[in-house]
XYZ file of C-alpha atoms in Angstrom:
116
model
C 56.828 67.940 128.365
C 56.963 70.622 125.664
C 54.478 73.404 126.393
C 55.393 75.877 123.671
C 57.731 76.532 120.765
C 58.684 79.866 119.240
C 60.873 80.988 116.362
C 61.752 84.389 114.940
C 64.090 85.912 112.351
C 65.292 89.515 112.140
C 67.013 91.429 109.349
C 69.921 92.995 111.263
C 70.297 96.156 109.137
C 66.564 96.855 109.128
C 66.364 96.300 112.892
C 69.302 98.627 113.579
C 67.776 101.287 111.296
C 64.591 101.067 113.361
C 66.584 101.540 116.574
C 68.388 104.531 115.028
C 65.069 106.161 114.079
C 63.581 105.508 117.522
C 66.395 105.751 120.111
C 64.113 105.114 123.115
C 63.141 101.761 121.625
C 66.503 100.309 122.715
C 65.626 101.101 126.344
C 62.149 99.621 125.969
C 63.268 96.354 124.363
C 66.508 95.558 126.157
C 67.766 95.303 129.701
C 70.885 97.303 130.624
C 73.000 94.140 130.299
C 71.886 93.713 126.668
C 71.829 97.290 125.326
C 75.490 97.670 124.374
C 75.874 94.446 122.399
C 77.021 94.469 118.782
C 74.315 94.888 116.137
C 73.977 91.223 115.169
C 73.875 90.119 118.817
C 71.297 92.775 119.650
C 69.095 91.660 116.750
C 69.490 88.042 117.891
C 68.368 89.037 121.411
C 65.290 90.682 119.925
C 64.555 87.529 117.901
C 64.952 85.497 121.104
C 62.478 87.684 122.993
C 59.993 87.387 120.117
C 60.450 83.608 120.111
C 59.918 83.484 123.889
C 56.698 85.486 123.532
C 55.494 83.082 120.827
C 56.308 80.072 123.029
C 54.185 81.710 125.735
C 51.243 82.146 123.354
C 52.040 85.813 122.600
C 49.858 87.271 125.357
C 49.441 91.033 125.532
C 50.860 93.090 128.356
C 54.223 91.396 128.672
C 57.245 93.644 129.283
C 60.320 93.231 127.078
C 62.391 94.068 130.155
C 61.164 90.880 131.858
C 63.284 88.569 129.688
C 67.075 88.752 129.497
C 69.266 86.553 127.325
C 72.673 85.830 128.863
C 75.796 84.587 127.116
C 77.320 81.495 128.645
C 80.926 80.877 127.587
C 81.146 77.387 126.121
C 77.414 76.742 126.502
C 74.028 77.671 125.139
C 72.525 81.067 125.963
C 70.377 81.244 129.083
C 67.034 82.952 129.535
C 66.356 84.864 132.753
C 62.699 85.762 133.282
C 61.015 88.037 135.803
C 57.740 89.922 136.212
C 55.165 89.517 133.457
C 57.124 86.854 131.554
C 57.706 84.777 134.692
C 54.028 85.095 135.605
C 52.896 83.817 132.200
C 55.444 80.979 132.305
C 54.191 79.948 135.757
C 50.583 80.109 134.548
C 51.455 77.661 131.754
C 53.591 75.418 133.989
C 56.848 76.220 132.204
C 59.941 75.412 134.243
C 62.667 75.987 131.660
C 63.431 77.448 128.257
C 65.813 75.930 125.723
C 67.132 78.682 123.460
C 69.224 78.649 120.310
C 70.278 81.911 118.634
C 72.301 82.552 115.517
C 73.311 85.389 113.226
C 74.858 85.185 109.793
C 74.611 86.950 106.420
C 72.670 89.864 107.915
C 69.968 87.709 109.505
C 69.533 86.948 113.211
C 67.375 84.041 114.315
C 66.188 82.412 117.500
C 64.311 79.256 118.410
C 62.842 78.526 121.844
C 61.331 75.428 123.373
C 59.383 75.979 126.606
C 59.363 72.912 128.828
C 57.094 72.020 131.733
């Protein structure tokens, strides 16, 4: 059963300019495994985290560090959740996330389906 759906788009150049102006933001938004990705991939990870939050009903108090998007060679990206994100997912009865991310022409996008 589908419990939530989220989508987000990010202008890569604008997002990277924001990170350049606020260097600590990279540490707040991304886990160590994500921080060193190329610009378009980093923006796509941010879009994915926004889409996950939307699928969860965008509750306040969730930590960006509690969702990590992993590359899977030859397969779709995987979402690893912990802490505040895992707690909200459990509260809603979510058992898995289906994630699609893309980046092209300076835009990064992500779509998430939360399934129970």
